Amino acid sequence: MRVRDVQPRRAAVVVTCALLSGCYGYIRDPAGVAGADGGPTLDGTVPGDGGPGVDGATPDAGFPPGPPQCNDGIDNDGDGLVDWQYDLGCWGAGDVTEGGRSNALEDGWTVFEPSADTRIVYVSSSVGDDAWTGLVPEPNGTDGPKKTVAAGIAQLRDGSPDWLLFRRGDVFVDEVLGNWPISGRSESEPAVIATYGSAVDRPRFEVSRTFFETINGGGVSRNRSHVRLLGVHVLSYGKDPDDPRFMGQGGSCIQWLQEGGDFLAEDIKCQFAQVNLQGAPTLPIAIRRSVLTESYSLNSHAQSIFSIVHSPLLLEENVVHHGGSSNRFRLAMWVPETDPAVWSAISDGQVYFVFDGQPFSLVNLDFTQASSMTGVANVLQAGLRGVTGDATIEVSFSTVGRTFQVRAPNFPEGEIYEVRTSSGAPGGTDLFPLLVGADARGPAQGSPNSTIFNRNHYIASSYGNTVMRGNVDADGASGGAQLRMGGVYENNLSLRNAHALVIGSNENAGGPDIGGEVLNNVALGARDISTQKQGTGFLFISTQATRDGAGSSLINGLSVHDNILAHNELGTYNIRALQVEGDGPVRDVEVYRNVVYNWARPSWEDPMDQRALGFVFLTPDGSSNIHVHDNVLHQPNGGFLVATLANPVGLRLENNTYWSAAPNPPDVWSRGWYFIARSTTTEEWRAATGETGMQEGRVTYVDPERTIETYMASIGETPTYEAYIELALKQSKHAWRPELTAPVINDYIRAGFVVDTSR
């Protein structure tokens, strides 16, 4: 069944799904537009249950005063479940009505009601007992919850709408859902994994392997479907640099490798572990209102979310942070010699450490007084501090994980951090074989640095069936979101990403054109990565011949409008707010009502070279109908405003407003307002591009200098980026702060770009 066209202006990108009732809230219409099922929109102003919205609006008429039904101690809907602690029909204690429709959104959260034959199984690590039935949430002397995850799963039935509920506030160590064995009955009667109890903290699962997955084998169906995973915290402790179990290795948080689908993950926290979506699901997958942070790999690629599925994919109102790298440490060695007696026999140790590509030779290391592995680490630390002159370097040994870790906060995330042999040097004992053992993948050392292959969102496939809406996307290794085959990117907040958004790639499957809609987003600055200086906002790539040899991947049908790209300070090269490029024709693109403000540099190494660019259009032969209109580009610290090739193809510019602190007419080739292989005058620009209706002059806005720091000050919080991230990573269903979400912050930034008519 076709649900809706996710690109209202064009028919190039369509989302379909087999679910009823508008995909059960998964893929819904844009904010302010009624959904296919008449349900709530993203901004929450029309609550699904008639209760108060996220803005605290007055409840609808007909609800009597008094405590909300979800916090009154009464089973108001007669399902045997009382209040928010036990009834999944409640989004929280403030929910006015206890009843609801399964999969409906209430106050932005998905609610569920049990079917007549639903079996509810409770599990608690703190008060449970596997000898009990698990059908009672609290111990009563003769019965109560199960204690272990495995015992709880064993009570579930395939093809039934059963619930598995974990007690909030509990901690489960080395217990996982594993290869999930069951499906729900249908879209409207799913299998639900969720939480219960009076605590507000998510149950925490401290694991060393993948927490939830669908893989082949184990006698389970390849078509597992109709599953909801809600409200759990997954910590991959082996990758937590502050954990004594640290070893730099671990599994995924969620891994879908089979068919089926109709899977929702909501209010999940994945820490040091990624979401991995592969296989061939045909039904929708959604990740909503979850926190994904610090996924990295020491010897492979890593993302916060990696997807190659073709089914409809919704990523909505998540906080995604620092995917693909870690800035907490620089090097780990996870199969070293761990016998202190071996080390204490060495008085003339030598080895090379490489920090950010620079080798440092350590010689005459004396371990004879080291009676423990901590003592060994201390000798290495003293040696490194001596040769580098940096007293902040720390070398530690995790006592449980049995891994060396090196921290060097004054050294940048770099391409090369490693240990090298000193076997070619005269004299001394080479420490390399003791520090760097081997595992099945080779030498057991690695660095969690950022590279061009790692990012927060790596959506490699989907054929445009991806909707990314209302997310906070911050500090990804080489960028925020890569929607390689297009889709909808709406009302997201990008913070300090080397690229806020990339659509298009020569790695795409050849054949289909790509497009979509990029609307109402805010990107606040870019930054360099360890292997590349970078400062890009939106990048759109049209490819004539993909690497698979199957054809082209051309941009055809793309709308980019009502976005704000502002305040680049950390990206130092390749600075461009929006760029359209490629070796294949670009067709039917509309770029309008966007604002570019101060997308340059806070200071110039050479004031005569100000090659930071607002818009860049590098359109090859065959391009057509690229309409760029009604945009405002301001560079108050200098920098170019717009650039094209010498003979722009298919480009129509009109009614854009330009202003830069750079000189116009330009005084040198490398600074000015307009760029066509060099700086050009206004007259040369008009003659080359045919632009009409252009205006030159500064637009006076109410407060264009608004940033995440000024926003934090406006809500009474510490006015730093780091303070915002710390609070955003604490978001959860039962401690939800709307003022920390992308839509609210974006509204604040947009309000600063209202034209000030009083001056």
mmCIF file of C-alpha atoms in Angstrom, residues 12-321:
data_model
loop_
_atom_site.group_PDB
_atom_site.id
_atom_site.type_symbol
_atom_site.label_atom_id
_atom_site.label_comp_id
_atom_site.label_asym_id
_atom_site.label_seq_id
_atom_site.Cartn_x
_atom_site.Cartn_y
_atom_site.Cartn_z
ATOM 1 C CA ALA A 12 10.819 11.246 -7.737
ATOM 2 C CA VAL A 13 10.943 9.789 -4.230
ATOM 3 C CA VAL A 14 8.148 7.629 -2.847
ATOM 4 C CA VAL A 15 7.929 5.746 0.434
ATOM 5 C CA THR A 16 5.792 2.627 0.459
ATOM 6 C CA CYS A 17 5.011 0.110 3.153
ATOM 7 C CA ALA A 18 2.727 -2.799 3.793
ATOM 8 C CA LEU A 19 1.492 -1.485 7.121
ATOM 9 C CA LEU A 20 -1.981 -0.228 7.841
ATOM 10 C CA SER A 21 -2.942 3.098 9.396
ATOM 11 C CA GLY A 22 -0.164 5.196 7.912
ATOM 12 C CA CYS A 23 2.717 2.934 8.884
ATOM 13 C CA TYR A 24 1.662 3.168 12.529
ATOM 14 C CA GLY A 25 3.251 6.538 13.024
ATOM 15 C CA TYR A 26 6.567 5.492 11.523
ATOM 16 C CA ILE A 27 6.653 7.591 8.384
ATOM 17 C CA ARG A 28 4.283 10.495 8.709
ATOM 18 C CA ASP A 29 3.558 13.739 6.962
ATOM 19 C CA PRO A 30 5.644 16.854 7.658
ATOM 20 C CA ALA A 31 5.057 18.964 10.756
ATOM 21 C CA GLY A 32 1.847 20.910 10.551
ATOM 22 C CA VAL A 33 0.210 18.567 8.032
ATOM 23 C CA ALA A 34 -2.320 15.942 9.122
ATOM 24 C CA GLY A 35 -0.992 12.393 8.830
ATOM 25 C CA ALA A 36 -2.545 9.681 6.738
ATOM 26 C CA ASP A 37 -4.325 8.370 9.813
ATOM 27 C CA GLY A 38 -5.291 11.809 11.118
ATOM 28 C CA GLY A 39 -2.758 11.362 13.905
ATOM 29 C CA PRO A 40 -0.350 13.829 15.478
ATOM 30 C CA THR A 41 2.310 15.680 13.549
ATOM 31 C CA LEU A 42 5.960 16.036 14.483
ATOM 32 C CA ASP A 43 5.550 19.234 16.468
ATOM 33 C CA GLY A 44 3.213 17.489 18.898
ATOM 34 C CA THR A 45 0.549 20.197 18.876
ATOM 35 C CA VAL A 46 -2.188 17.648 18.224
ATOM 36 C CA PRO A 47 -1.746 15.006 20.929
ATOM 37 C CA GLY A 48 -2.891 11.553 19.982
ATOM 38 C CA ASP A 49 -4.902 11.045 23.157
ATOM 39 C CA GLY A 50 -6.409 14.509 23.427
ATOM 40 C CA GLY A 51 -4.109 15.369 26.309
ATOM 41 C CA PRO A 52 -1.551 18.140 26.673
ATOM 42 C CA GLY A 53 1.058 18.557 23.960
ATOM 43 C CA VAL A 54 4.770 19.010 24.384
ATOM 44 C CA ASP A 55 4.170 22.740 24.707
ATOM 45 C CA GLY A 56 1.917 22.246 27.728
ATOM 46 C CA ALA A 57 -1.243 23.202 25.875
ATOM 47 C CA THR A 58 -4.587 22.959 27.644
ATOM 48 C CA PRO A 59 -6.131 19.479 27.384
ATOM 49 C CA ASP A 60 -9.143 19.047 25.137
ATOM 50 C CA ALA A 61 -12.590 19.566 26.581
ATOM 51 C CA GLY A 62 -14.194 16.534 28.167
ATOM 52 C CA PHE A 63 -11.334 15.564 30.461
ATOM 53 C CA PRO A 64 -12.191 16.361 34.082
ATOM 54 C CA PRO A 65 -9.717 18.125 36.349
ATOM 55 C CA GLY A 66 -7.635 16.015 38.667
ATOM 56 C CA PRO A 67 -4.657 13.704 38.324
ATOM 57 C CA PRO A 68 -4.002 12.248 34.862
ATOM 58 C CA GLN A 69 -5.389 8.762 34.372
ATOM 59 C CA CYS A 70 -1.831 7.459 34.008
ATOM 60 C CA ASN A 71 -0.964 8.559 37.526
ATOM 61 C CA ASP A 72 -4.137 8.028 39.590
ATOM 62 C CA GLY A 73 -3.717 4.450 40.849
ATOM 63 C CA ILE A 74 -6.722 3.204 38.849
ATOM 64 C CA ASP A 75 -6.965 0.786 35.936
ATOM 65 C CA ASN A 76 -9.008 3.223 33.874
ATOM 66 C CA ASP A 77 -9.083 1.237 30.640
ATOM 67 C CA GLY A 78 -9.714 -2.179 32.188
ATOM 68 C CA ASP A 79 -6.684 -3.920 30.701
ATOM 69 C CA GLY A 80 -5.369 -5.037 34.096
ATOM 70 C CA LEU A 81 -2.438 -2.603 33.957
ATOM 71 C CA VAL A 82 -2.277 0.437 36.218
ATOM 72 C CA ASP A 83 -0.627 3.773 35.483
ATOM 73 C CA TRP A 84 2.601 4.668 33.707
ATOM 74 C CA GLN A 85 4.644 2.226 35.765
ATOM 75 C CA TYR A 86 2.971 -0.812 34.140
ATOM 76 C CA ASP A 87 0.677 0.304 31.302
ATOM 77 C CA LEU A 88 2.369 0.815 27.920
ATOM 78 C CA GLY A 89 -0.714 2.789 26.895
ATOM 79 C CA CYS A 90 0.775 5.616 28.979
ATOM 80 C CA TRP A 91 3.613 7.723 27.629
ATOM 81 C CA GLY A 92 4.326 8.924 31.162
ATOM 82 C CA ALA A 93 2.856 10.170 34.410
ATOM 83 C CA GLY A 94 1.327 13.194 32.688
ATOM 84 C CA ASP A 95 -0.731 11.194 30.180
ATOM 85 C CA VAL A 96 -4.400 12.135 30.556
ATOM 86 C CA THR A 97 -5.792 8.854 29.222
ATOM 87 C CA GLU A 98 -4.608 5.370 30.074
ATOM 88 C CA GLY A 99 -6.057 3.779 26.965
ATOM 89 C CA GLY A 100 -4.721 4.160 23.451
ATOM 90 C CA ARG A 101 -4.268 2.491 20.125
ATOM 91 C CA SER A 102 -1.210 0.297 19.635
ATOM 92 C CA ASN A 103 1.467 2.021 17.549
ATOM 93 C CA ALA A 104 -0.210 5.425 17.949
ATOM 94 C CA LEU A 105 1.831 8.454 18.944
ATOM 95 C CA GLU A 106 0.918 10.263 22.149
ATOM 96 C CA ASP A 107 2.994 13.295 23.045
ATOM 97 C CA GLY A 108 5.576 12.017 20.570
ATOM 98 C CA TRP A 109 5.887 8.536 22.108
ATOM 99 C CA THR A 110 4.540 5.269 20.724
ATOM 100 C CA VAL A 111 1.991 3.573 23.001
ATOM 101 C CA PHE A 112 0.677 0.018 23.076
ATOM 102 C CA GLU A 113 -2.330 -1.856 24.390
ATOM 103 C CA PRO A 114 -2.299 -5.596 25.131
ATOM 104 C CA SER A 115 -4.408 -7.978 23.092
ATOM 105 C CA ALA A 116 -6.788 -10.382 24.815
ATOM 106 C CA ASP A 117 -4.173 -13.151 24.631
ATOM 107 C CA THR A 118 -1.019 -11.095 25.248
ATOM 108 C CA ARG A 119 1.374 -12.772 27.666
ATOM 109 C CA ILE A 120 3.323 -10.195 29.681
ATOM 110 C CA VAL A 121 6.637 -11.498 31.037
ATOM 111 C CA TYR A 122 8.523 -9.443 33.636
ATOM 112 C CA VAL A 123 12.280 -9.645 34.244
ATOM 113 C CA SER A 124 14.268 -8.040 37.056
ATOM 114 C CA SER A 125 17.941 -8.585 37.826
ATOM 115 C CA SER A 126 17.492 -7.048 41.278
ATOM 116 C CA VAL A 127 14.356 -8.763 42.647
ATOM 117 C CA GLY A 128 13.640 -11.567 40.169
ATOM 118 C CA ASP A 129 13.967 -15.342 40.421
ATOM 119 C CA ASP A 130 13.999 -17.730 37.474
ATOM 120 C CA ALA A 131 11.983 -20.203 39.555
ATOM 121 C CA TRP A 132 9.021 -17.828 39.391
ATOM 122 C CA THR A 133 6.584 -17.619 36.479
ATOM 123 C CA GLY A 134 7.610 -14.127 35.421
ATOM 124 C CA LEU A 135 3.941 -13.204 35.032
ATOM 125 C CA VAL A 136 3.909 -11.020 38.163
ATOM 126 C CA PRO A 137 5.856 -7.717 38.108
ATOM 127 C CA GLU A 138 6.661 -7.470 41.828
ATOM 128 C CA PRO A 139 7.658 -10.284 44.222
ATOM 129 C CA ASN A 140 4.784 -11.360 46.465
ATOM 130 C CA GLY A 141 6.473 -14.169 48.375
ATOM 131 C CA THR A 142 5.390 -16.984 46.062
ATOM 132 C CA ASP A 143 5.783 -15.465 42.604
ATOM 133 C CA GLY A 144 7.351 -12.563 40.791
ATOM 134 C CA PRO A 145 9.498 -11.623 37.813
ATOM 135 C CA LYS A 146 12.118 -13.770 36.145
ATOM 136 C CA LYS A 147 15.717 -12.875 36.924
ATOM 137 C CA THR A 148 17.547 -13.474 33.648
ATOM 138 C CA VAL A 149 17.000 -12.370 30.080
ATOM 139 C CA ALA A 150 17.134 -15.917 28.751
ATOM 140 C CA ALA A 151 14.453 -17.098 31.174
ATOM 141 C CA GLY A 152 12.193 -14.257 30.112
ATOM 142 C CA ILE A 153 12.626 -14.917 26.394
ATOM 143 C CA ALA A 154 11.826 -18.591 26.936
ATOM 144 C CA GLN A 155 8.275 -17.650 27.970
ATOM 145 C CA LEU A 156 7.476 -15.851 24.702
ATOM 146 C CA ARG A 157 5.535 -17.358 21.787
ATOM 147 C CA ASP A 158 6.340 -16.857 18.141
ATOM 148 C CA GLY A 159 3.537 -15.170 16.215
ATOM 149 C CA SER A 160 1.867 -13.815 19.353
ATOM 150 C CA PRO A 161 1.593 -10.233 20.670
ATOM 151 C CA ASP A 162 3.622 -11.024 23.797
ATOM 152 C CA TRP A 163 5.471 -8.438 25.878
ATOM 153 C CA LEU A 164 8.868 -8.812 27.555
ATOM 154 C CA LEU A 165 9.306 -6.084 30.180
ATOM 155 C CA PHE A 166 12.526 -5.286 32.060
ATOM 156 C CA ARG A 167 12.485 -3.471 35.369
ATOM 157 C CA ARG A 168 13.707 0.106 35.039
ATOM 158 C CA GLY A 169 16.811 0.932 37.041
ATOM 159 C CA ASP A 170 18.137 -2.640 36.946
ATOM 160 C CA VAL A 171 21.537 -3.625 35.548
ATOM 161 C CA PHE A 172 22.079 -6.779 33.498
ATOM 162 C CA VAL A 173 25.684 -7.855 32.905
ATOM 163 C CA ASP A 174 26.615 -9.951 29.876
ATOM 164 C CA GLU A 175 22.958 -10.739 29.158
ATOM 165 C CA VAL A 176 21.663 -10.024 25.666
ATOM 166 C CA LEU A 177 18.503 -10.528 23.651
ATOM 167 C CA GLY A 178 20.755 -12.213 21.115
ATOM 168 C CA ASN A 179 19.376 -13.699 17.918
ATOM 169 C CA TRP A 180 15.799 -12.576 18.529
ATOM 170 C CA PRO A 181 13.624 -15.674 18.065
ATOM 171 C CA ILE A 182 10.040 -14.465 17.608
ATOM 172 C CA SER A 183 7.741 -12.269 15.545
ATOM 173 C CA GLY A 184 4.615 -10.484 16.635
ATOM 174 C CA ARG A 185 1.238 -11.393 15.199
ATOM 175 C CA SER A 186 0.825 -8.365 12.928
ATOM 176 C CA GLU A 187 1.537 -4.669 12.606
ATOM 177 C CA SER A 188 -1.266 -3.890 15.045
ATOM 178 C CA GLU A 189 -0.315 -6.681 17.464
ATOM 179 C CA PRO A 190 3.476 -6.658 17.663
ATOM 180 C CA ALA A 191 5.848 -8.398 20.021
ATOM 181 C CA VAL A 192 7.045 -5.737 22.459
ATOM 182 C CA ILE A 193 10.293 -5.518 24.418
ATOM 183 C CA ALA A 194 9.941 -2.653 26.889
ATOM 184 C CA THR A 195 10.260 -1.637 30.541
ATOM 185 C CA TYR A 196 8.241 -1.297 33.733
ATOM 186 C CA GLY A 197 8.509 -0.014 37.287
ATOM 187 C CA SER A 198 8.614 3.206 39.275
ATOM 188 C CA ALA A 199 12.214 4.096 38.411
ATOM 189 C CA VAL A 200 12.849 6.476 35.517
ATOM 190 C CA ASP A 201 16.306 5.253 34.485
ATOM 191 C CA ARG A 202 16.391 2.796 31.607
ATOM 192 C CA PRO A 203 17.433 -0.752 32.495
ATOM 193 C CA ARG A 204 21.119 -0.966 31.575
ATOM 194 C CA PHE A 205 22.579 -3.900 29.707
ATOM 195 C CA GLU A 206 26.367 -4.029 30.050
ATOM 196 C CA VAL A 207 27.478 -6.322 27.253
ATOM 197 C CA SER A 208 30.530 -7.449 25.311
ATOM 198 C CA ARG A 209 28.676 -8.763 22.262
ATOM 199 C CA THR A 210 25.747 -7.706 20.086
ATOM 200 C CA PHE A 211 22.638 -6.970 22.146
ATOM 201 C CA PHE A 212 19.791 -7.511 19.643
ATOM 202 C CA GLU A 213 20.132 -9.131 16.235
ATOM 203 C CA THR A 214 18.372 -11.103 13.562
ATOM 204 C CA ILE A 215 20.793 -13.532 11.965
ATOM 205 C CA ASN A 216 20.496 -16.827 10.159
ATOM 206 C CA GLY A 217 20.510 -20.037 12.157
ATOM 207 C CA GLY A 218 19.199 -21.205 15.474
ATOM 208 C CA GLY A 219 16.063 -22.655 13.926
ATOM 209 C CA VAL A 220 14.336 -19.273 13.722
ATOM 210 C CA SER A 221 12.533 -17.719 10.770
ATOM 211 C CA ARG A 222 14.363 -15.441 8.362
ATOM 212 C CA ASN A 223 11.230 -13.272 8.274
ATOM 213 C CA ARG A 224 11.075 -12.032 11.833
ATOM 214 C CA SER A 225 8.653 -9.130 11.842
ATOM 215 C CA HIS A 226 6.433 -6.884 13.972
ATOM 216 C CA VAL A 227 8.866 -6.229 16.841
ATOM 217 C CA ARG A 228 9.143 -3.154 19.079
ATOM 218 C CA LEU A 229 12.229 -2.474 21.218
ATOM 219 C CA LEU A 230 11.670 0.313 23.744
ATOM 220 C CA GLY A 231 13.499 2.056 26.544
ATOM 221 C CA VAL A 232 16.725 0.115 27.148
ATOM 222 C CA HIS A 233 20.309 1.313 27.628
ATOM 223 C CA VAL A 234 22.972 -0.797 25.929
ATOM 224 C CA LEU A 235 26.556 -0.199 27.080
ATOM 225 C CA SER A 236 29.347 -1.995 25.230
ATOM 226 C CA TYR A 237 31.670 -1.996 28.221
ATOM 227 C CA GLY A 238 34.641 -3.384 26.315
ATOM 228 C CA LYS A 239 34.782 -0.118 24.352
ATOM 229 C CA ASP A 240 34.315 2.224 27.309
ATOM 230 C CA PRO A 241 37.774 3.732 27.939
ATOM 231 C CA ASP A 242 36.854 4.425 31.574
ATOM 232 C CA ASP A 243 35.778 0.852 32.333
ATOM 233 C CA PRO A 244 38.223 -1.661 33.881
ATOM 234 C CA ARG A 245 36.824 -4.193 31.385
ATOM 235 C CA PHE A 246 38.043 -2.059 28.470
ATOM 236 C CA MET A 247 39.526 -3.999 25.550
ATOM 237 C CA GLY A 248 38.628 -1.733 22.638
ATOM 238 C CA GLN A 249 36.308 -4.371 21.172
ATOM 239 C CA GLY A 250 32.588 -5.110 21.276
ATOM 240 C CA GLY A 251 29.473 -5.929 19.301
ATOM 241 C CA SER A 252 26.627 -3.879 17.876
ATOM 242 C CA CYS A 253 23.691 -2.431 19.763
ATOM 243 C CA ILE A 254 21.126 -3.500 17.154
ATOM 244 C CA GLN A 255 21.888 -5.635 14.124
ATOM 245 C CA TRP A 256 19.198 -6.528 11.581
ATOM 246 C CA LEU A 257 20.614 -8.980 9.032
ATOM 247 C CA GLN A 258 17.546 -10.860 7.841
ATOM 248 C CA GLU A 259 14.265 -10.268 6.035
ATOM 249 C CA GLY A 260 10.902 -9.311 7.560
ATOM 250 C CA GLY A 261 10.954 -5.908 9.203
ATOM 251 C CA ASP A 262 8.240 -3.758 10.779
ATOM 252 C CA PHE A 263 10.745 -2.985 13.529
ATOM 253 C CA LEU A 264 10.701 0.024 15.830
ATOM 254 C CA ALA A 265 13.461 1.016 18.255
ATOM 255 C CA GLU A 266 12.403 3.925 20.471
ATOM 256 C CA ASP A 267 13.970 5.516 23.542
ATOM 257 C CA ILE A 268 17.070 3.339 23.172
ATOM 258 C CA LYS A 269 20.502 4.435 24.335
ATOM 259 C CA CYS A 270 23.361 2.806 22.444
ATOM 260 C CA GLN A 271 26.706 3.665 24.017
ATOM 261 C CA PHE A 272 29.923 2.638 22.231
ATOM 262 C CA ALA A 273 27.883 0.409 19.888
ATOM 263 C CA GLN A 274 26.252 1.034 16.522
ATOM 264 C CA VAL A 275 22.956 0.239 14.836
ATOM 265 C CA ASN A 276 23.617 -2.001 11.838
ATOM 266 C CA LEU A 277 20.790 -2.525 9.323
ATOM 267 C CA GLN A 278 21.456 -4.979 6.512
ATOM 268 C CA GLY A 279 19.726 -8.031 5.100
ATOM 269 C CA ALA A 280 16.604 -7.664 2.981
ATOM 270 C CA PRO A 281 13.683 -6.471 5.118
ATOM 271 C CA THR A 282 10.643 -5.416 3.119
ATOM 272 C CA LEU A 283 8.669 -3.769 5.924
ATOM 273 C CA PRO A 284 9.570 -0.421 7.537
ATOM 274 C CA ILE A 285 12.251 0.109 10.159
ATOM 275 C CA ALA A 286 12.224 3.118 12.487
ATOM 276 C CA ILE A 287 14.681 4.472 15.052
ATOM 277 C CA ARG A 288 12.998 7.184 17.136
ATOM 278 C CA ARG A 289 13.844 9.384 20.105
ATOM 279 C CA SER A 290 16.956 7.406 20.884
ATOM 280 C CA VAL A 291 20.506 8.333 21.876
ATOM 281 C CA LEU A 292 23.455 6.903 19.963
ATOM 282 C CA THR A 293 26.894 7.963 21.076
ATOM 283 C CA GLU A 294 30.597 7.174 20.679
ATOM 284 C CA SER A 295 30.497 4.188 18.382
ATOM 285 C CA TYR A 296 34.015 3.548 17.067
ATOM 286 C CA SER A 297 36.286 0.785 15.826
ATOM 287 C CA LEU A 298 40.008 0.246 16.294
ATOM 288 C CA ASN A 299 40.594 -1.784 13.139
ATOM 289 C CA SER A 300 37.576 -1.306 10.888
ATOM 290 C CA HIS A 301 34.932 1.246 9.919
ATOM 291 C CA ALA A 302 32.281 2.429 12.362
ATOM 292 C CA GLN A 303 29.164 4.587 12.309
ATOM 293 C CA SER A 304 26.368 5.393 14.710
ATOM 294 C CA ILE A 305 23.899 4.018 12.160
ATOM 295 C CA PHE A 306 24.850 1.996 9.101
ATOM 296 C CA SER A 307 22.134 0.899 6.697
ATOM 297 C CA ILE A 308 21.967 -0.798 3.320
ATOM 298 C CA VAL A 309 18.324 -1.832 3.581
ATOM 299 C CA HIS A 310 15.871 -0.902 0.817
ATOM 300 C CA SER A 311 12.750 -0.880 2.979
ATOM 301 C CA PRO A 312 11.318 2.416 4.304
ATOM 302 C CA LEU A 313 13.572 3.784 7.028
ATOM 303 C CA LEU A 314 12.631 6.514 9.499
ATOM 304 C CA LEU A 315 15.220 8.216 11.720
ATOM 305 C CA GLU A 316 13.365 10.693 13.899
ATOM 306 C CA GLU A 317 14.191 12.953 16.842
ATOM 307 C CA ASN A 318 17.310 11.032 17.835
ATOM 308 C CA VAL A 319 20.446 12.437 19.434
ATOM 309 C CA VAL A 320 23.395 11.061 17.484
ATOM 310 C CA HIS A 321 26.842 12.051 18.681
#
